PDB file of C-alpha atoms in Angstrom:
ATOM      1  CA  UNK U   1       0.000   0.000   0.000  1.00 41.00           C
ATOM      2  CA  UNK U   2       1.354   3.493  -0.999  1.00 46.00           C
ATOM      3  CA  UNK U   3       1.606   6.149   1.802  1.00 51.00           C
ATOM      4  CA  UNK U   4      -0.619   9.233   0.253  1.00 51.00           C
ATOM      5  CA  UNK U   5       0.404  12.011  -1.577  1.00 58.00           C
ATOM      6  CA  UNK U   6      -0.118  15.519  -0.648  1.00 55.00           C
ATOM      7  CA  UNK U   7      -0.219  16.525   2.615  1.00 55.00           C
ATOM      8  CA  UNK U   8       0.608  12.923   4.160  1.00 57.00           C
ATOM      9  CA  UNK U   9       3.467  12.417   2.321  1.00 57.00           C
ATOM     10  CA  UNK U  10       4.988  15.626   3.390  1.00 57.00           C
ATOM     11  CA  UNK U  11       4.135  14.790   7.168  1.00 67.00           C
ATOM     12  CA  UNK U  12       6.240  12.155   6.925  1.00 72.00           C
ATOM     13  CA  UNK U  13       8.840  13.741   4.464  1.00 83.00           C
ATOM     14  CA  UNK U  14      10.119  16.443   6.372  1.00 83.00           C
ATOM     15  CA  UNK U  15      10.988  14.388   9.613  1.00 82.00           C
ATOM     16  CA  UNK U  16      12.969  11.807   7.506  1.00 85.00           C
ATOM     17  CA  UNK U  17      14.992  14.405   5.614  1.00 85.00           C
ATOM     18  CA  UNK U  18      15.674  15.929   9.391  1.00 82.00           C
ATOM     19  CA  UNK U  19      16.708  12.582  10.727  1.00 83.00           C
ATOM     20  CA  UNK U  20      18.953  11.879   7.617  1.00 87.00           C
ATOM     21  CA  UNK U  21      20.624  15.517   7.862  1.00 84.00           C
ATOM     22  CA  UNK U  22      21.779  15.118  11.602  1.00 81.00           C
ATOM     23  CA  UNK U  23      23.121  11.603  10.540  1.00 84.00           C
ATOM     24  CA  UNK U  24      26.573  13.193  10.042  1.00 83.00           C
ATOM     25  CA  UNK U  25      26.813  14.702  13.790  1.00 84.00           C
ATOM     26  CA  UNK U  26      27.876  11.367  15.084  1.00 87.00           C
ATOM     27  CA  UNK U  27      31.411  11.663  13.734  1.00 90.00           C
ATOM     28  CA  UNK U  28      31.398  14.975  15.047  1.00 91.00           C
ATOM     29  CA  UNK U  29      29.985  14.397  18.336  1.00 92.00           C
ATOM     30  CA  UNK U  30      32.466  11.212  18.587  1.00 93.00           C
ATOM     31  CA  UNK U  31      35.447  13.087  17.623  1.00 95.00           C
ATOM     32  CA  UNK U  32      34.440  15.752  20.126  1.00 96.00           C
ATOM     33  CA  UNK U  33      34.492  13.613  23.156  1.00 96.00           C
ATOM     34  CA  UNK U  34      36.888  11.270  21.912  1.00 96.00           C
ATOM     35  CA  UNK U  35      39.725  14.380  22.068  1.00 97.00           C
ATOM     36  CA  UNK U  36      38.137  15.408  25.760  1.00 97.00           C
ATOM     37  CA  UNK U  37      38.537  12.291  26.933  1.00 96.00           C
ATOM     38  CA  UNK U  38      42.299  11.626  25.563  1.00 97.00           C
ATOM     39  CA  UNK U  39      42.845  15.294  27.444  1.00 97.00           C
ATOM     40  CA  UNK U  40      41.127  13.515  30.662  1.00 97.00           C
ATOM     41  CA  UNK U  41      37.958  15.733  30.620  1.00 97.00           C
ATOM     42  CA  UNK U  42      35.349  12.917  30.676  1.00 96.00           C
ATOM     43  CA  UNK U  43      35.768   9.292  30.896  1.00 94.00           C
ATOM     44  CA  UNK U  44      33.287   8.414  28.259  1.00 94.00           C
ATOM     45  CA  UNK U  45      32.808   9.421  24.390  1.00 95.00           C
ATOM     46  CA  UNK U  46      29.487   9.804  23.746  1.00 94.00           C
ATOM     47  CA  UNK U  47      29.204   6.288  21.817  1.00 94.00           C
ATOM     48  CA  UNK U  48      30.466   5.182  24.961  1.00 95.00           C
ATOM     49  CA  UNK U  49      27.542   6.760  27.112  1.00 94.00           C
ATOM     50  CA  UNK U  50      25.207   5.665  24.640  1.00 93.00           C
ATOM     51  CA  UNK U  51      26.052   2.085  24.743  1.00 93.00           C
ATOM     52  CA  UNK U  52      25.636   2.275  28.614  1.00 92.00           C
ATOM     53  CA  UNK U  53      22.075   2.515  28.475  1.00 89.00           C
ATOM     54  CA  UNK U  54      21.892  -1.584  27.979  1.00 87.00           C
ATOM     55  CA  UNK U  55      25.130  -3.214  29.062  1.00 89.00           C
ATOM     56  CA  UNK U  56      27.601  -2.823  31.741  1.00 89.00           C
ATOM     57  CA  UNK U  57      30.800  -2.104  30.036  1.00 91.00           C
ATOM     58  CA  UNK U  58      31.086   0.684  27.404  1.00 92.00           C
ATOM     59  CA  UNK U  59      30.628  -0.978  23.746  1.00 92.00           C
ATOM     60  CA  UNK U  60      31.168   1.620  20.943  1.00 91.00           C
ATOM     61  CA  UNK U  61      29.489  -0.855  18.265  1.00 92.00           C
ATOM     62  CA  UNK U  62      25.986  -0.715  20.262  1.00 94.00           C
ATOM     63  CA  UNK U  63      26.562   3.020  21.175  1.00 93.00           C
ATOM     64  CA  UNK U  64      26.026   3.334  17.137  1.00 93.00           C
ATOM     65  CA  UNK U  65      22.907   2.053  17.365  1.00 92.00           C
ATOM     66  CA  UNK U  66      21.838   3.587  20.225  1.00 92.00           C
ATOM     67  CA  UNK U  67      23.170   7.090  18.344  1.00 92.00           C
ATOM     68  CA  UNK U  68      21.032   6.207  15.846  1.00 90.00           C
ATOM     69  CA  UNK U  69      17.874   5.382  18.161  1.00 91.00           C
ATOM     70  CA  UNK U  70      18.404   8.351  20.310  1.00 92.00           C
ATOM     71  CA  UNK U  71      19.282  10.849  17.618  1.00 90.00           C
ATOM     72  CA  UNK U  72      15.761   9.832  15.867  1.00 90.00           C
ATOM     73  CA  UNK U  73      14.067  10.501  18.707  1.00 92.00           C
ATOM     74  CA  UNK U  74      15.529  14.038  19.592  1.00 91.00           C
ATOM     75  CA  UNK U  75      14.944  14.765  15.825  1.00 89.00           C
ATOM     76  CA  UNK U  76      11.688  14.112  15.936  1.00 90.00           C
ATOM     77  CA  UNK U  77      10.998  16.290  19.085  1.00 92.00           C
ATOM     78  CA  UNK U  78      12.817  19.129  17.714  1.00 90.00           C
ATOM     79  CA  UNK U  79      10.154  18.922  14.649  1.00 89.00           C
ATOM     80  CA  UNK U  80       6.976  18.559  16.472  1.00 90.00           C
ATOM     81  CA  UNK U  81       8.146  21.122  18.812  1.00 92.00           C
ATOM     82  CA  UNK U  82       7.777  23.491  16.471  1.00 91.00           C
ATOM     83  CA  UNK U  83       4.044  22.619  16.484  1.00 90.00           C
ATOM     84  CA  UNK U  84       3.685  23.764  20.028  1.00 92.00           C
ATOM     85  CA  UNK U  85       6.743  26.932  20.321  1.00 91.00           C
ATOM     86  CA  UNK U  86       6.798  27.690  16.578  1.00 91.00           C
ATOM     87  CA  UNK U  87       9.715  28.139  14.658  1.00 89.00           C
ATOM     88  CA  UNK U  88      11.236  31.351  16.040  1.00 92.00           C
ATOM     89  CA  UNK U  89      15.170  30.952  17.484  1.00 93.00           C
ATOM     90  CA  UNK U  90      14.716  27.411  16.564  1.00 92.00           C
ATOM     91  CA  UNK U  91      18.521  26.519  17.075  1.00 94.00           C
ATOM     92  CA  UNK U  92      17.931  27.597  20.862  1.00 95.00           C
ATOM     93  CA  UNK U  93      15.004  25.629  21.075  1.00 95.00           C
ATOM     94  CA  UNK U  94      16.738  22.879  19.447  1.00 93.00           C
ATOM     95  CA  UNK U  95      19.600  23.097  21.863  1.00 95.00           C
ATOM     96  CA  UNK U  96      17.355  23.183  25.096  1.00 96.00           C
ATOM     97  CA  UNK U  97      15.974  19.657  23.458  1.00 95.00           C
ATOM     98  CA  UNK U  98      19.278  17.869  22.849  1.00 94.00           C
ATOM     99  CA  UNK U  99      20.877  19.142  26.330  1.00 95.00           C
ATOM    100  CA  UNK U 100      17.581  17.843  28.473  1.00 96.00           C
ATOM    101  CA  UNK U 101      17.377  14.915  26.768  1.00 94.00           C
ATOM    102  CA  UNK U 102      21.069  14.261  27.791  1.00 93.00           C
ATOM    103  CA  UNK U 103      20.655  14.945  30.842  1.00 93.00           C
ATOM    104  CA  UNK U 104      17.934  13.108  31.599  1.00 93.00           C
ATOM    105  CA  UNK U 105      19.347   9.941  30.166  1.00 91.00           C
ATOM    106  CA  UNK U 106      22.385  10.205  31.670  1.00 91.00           C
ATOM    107  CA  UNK U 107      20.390  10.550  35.204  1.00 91.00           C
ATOM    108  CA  UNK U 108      18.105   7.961  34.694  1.00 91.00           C
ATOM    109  CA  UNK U 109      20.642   5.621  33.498  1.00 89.00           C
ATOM    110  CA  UNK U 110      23.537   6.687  35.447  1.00 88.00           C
ATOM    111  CA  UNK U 111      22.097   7.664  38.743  1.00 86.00           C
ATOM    112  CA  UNK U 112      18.732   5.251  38.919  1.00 85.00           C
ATOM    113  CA  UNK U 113      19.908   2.829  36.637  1.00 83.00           C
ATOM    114  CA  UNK U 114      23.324   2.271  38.953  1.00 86.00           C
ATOM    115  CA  UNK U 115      25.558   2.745  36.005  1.00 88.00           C
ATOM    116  CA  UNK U 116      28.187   4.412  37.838  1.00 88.00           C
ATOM    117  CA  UNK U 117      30.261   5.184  34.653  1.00 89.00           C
ATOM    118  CA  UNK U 118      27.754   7.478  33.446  1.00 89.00           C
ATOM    119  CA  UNK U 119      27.509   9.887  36.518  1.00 89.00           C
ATOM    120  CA  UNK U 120      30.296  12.340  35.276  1.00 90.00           C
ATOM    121  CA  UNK U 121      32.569  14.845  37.026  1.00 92.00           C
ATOM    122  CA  UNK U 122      31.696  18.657  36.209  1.00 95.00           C
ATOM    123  CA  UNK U 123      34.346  18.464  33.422  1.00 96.00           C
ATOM    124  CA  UNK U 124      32.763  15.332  32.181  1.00 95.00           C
ATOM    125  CA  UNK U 125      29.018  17.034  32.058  1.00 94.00           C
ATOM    126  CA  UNK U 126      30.078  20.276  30.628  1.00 96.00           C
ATOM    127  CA  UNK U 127      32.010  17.447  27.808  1.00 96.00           C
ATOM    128  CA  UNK U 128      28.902  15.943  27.089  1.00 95.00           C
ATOM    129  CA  UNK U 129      26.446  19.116  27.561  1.00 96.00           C
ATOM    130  CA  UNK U 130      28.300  21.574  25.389  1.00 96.00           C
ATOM    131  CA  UNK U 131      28.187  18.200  22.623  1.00 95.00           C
ATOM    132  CA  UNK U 132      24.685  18.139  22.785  1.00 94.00           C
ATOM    133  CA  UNK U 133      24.224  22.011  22.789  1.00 95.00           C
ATOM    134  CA  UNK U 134      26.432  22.060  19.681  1.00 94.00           C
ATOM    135  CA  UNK U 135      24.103  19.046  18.127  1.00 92.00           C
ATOM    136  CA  UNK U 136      20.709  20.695  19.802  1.00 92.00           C
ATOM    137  CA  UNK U 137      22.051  24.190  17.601  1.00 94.00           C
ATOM    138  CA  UNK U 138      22.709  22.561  14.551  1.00 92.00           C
ATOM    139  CA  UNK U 139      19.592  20.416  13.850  1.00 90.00           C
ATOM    140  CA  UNK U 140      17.343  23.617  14.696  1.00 91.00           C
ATOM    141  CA  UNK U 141      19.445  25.108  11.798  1.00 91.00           C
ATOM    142  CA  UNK U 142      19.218  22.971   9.255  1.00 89.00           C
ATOM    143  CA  UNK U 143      15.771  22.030  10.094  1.00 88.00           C
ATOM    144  CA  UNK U 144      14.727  26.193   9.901  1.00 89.00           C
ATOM    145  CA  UNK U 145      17.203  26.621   7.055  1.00 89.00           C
ATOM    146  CA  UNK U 146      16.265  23.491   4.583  1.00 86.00           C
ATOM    147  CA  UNK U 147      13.632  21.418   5.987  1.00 85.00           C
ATOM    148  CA  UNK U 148      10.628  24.439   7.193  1.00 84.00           C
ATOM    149  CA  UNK U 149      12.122  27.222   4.520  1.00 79.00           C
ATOM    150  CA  UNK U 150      10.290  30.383   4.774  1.00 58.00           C
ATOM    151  CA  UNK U 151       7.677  29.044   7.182  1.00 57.00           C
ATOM    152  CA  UNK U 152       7.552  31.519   9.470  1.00 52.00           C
TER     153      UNK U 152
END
């Protein structure tokens, strides 16, 4: 069965494309920690936090696919917030996103979940914060610059 054109098929469109655009932030957002933690800033990249969320000892491979499982979802509540806030300073609003939904996964995994590699020094939080600020800024750019253009 075909999905339908129109307006249905640019529901569903426009999400994808966002999804697929932020893709290439996980080198980026690898890279990033990787370098803080060789400098001793954190003690996790963030494939390595990622990965924490379902074993015990960091696994970069499964941190992929959690990237790609988290990143979705953050994507996907930067879009339909604009539904609710609109689409002015988008790139803050896409930054507040990303950095709570950090946080809260690396409380509710680290703290309640006992995975005491996850609860980070001040260093280590600022590491992983100002990654997902930087990722938070970017996909409420490219989603007001290519994905929403001129909908004001």
């Amino acid at each position: 069965m075909l999905i339908g054109k129109g307006a249905d098929m640019m529901r569903i469109k426009k999400p994808l494309l966002l999804i697929l655009y932020q893709l290439p932030g996980l080198p980026l957002a690898e890279g990033y920690t990787r370098l803080m933690k060789h400098f001793g800033y954190t003690n996790l990249t963030a494939l390595e936090a990622l990965s924490l969320m379902w074993m015990r000892e960091p696994n970069w491979v499964l941190g992929v696919l959690a990237f790609f499982g988290v990143s979705t979802w953050e994507s996907l509540l930067v879009y339909l917030s604009t539904k609710i806030w609109g689409t002015d300073y988008l790139p803050l609003k896409g930054m507040l996103i990303l950095m709570t939904c950090q946080a809260l996964i690396f409380s509710i995994y680290g703290i309640l979940g006992g995975q005491s590699e996850l609860v980070q020094s001040v260093s280590g939080n600022y590491v992983h914060a100002s990654a997902a600020a930087t990722g938070g800024l970017i996909i409420g750019y490219i989603l007001k610059k290519f994905i929403l253009k001129g909908k004001q």
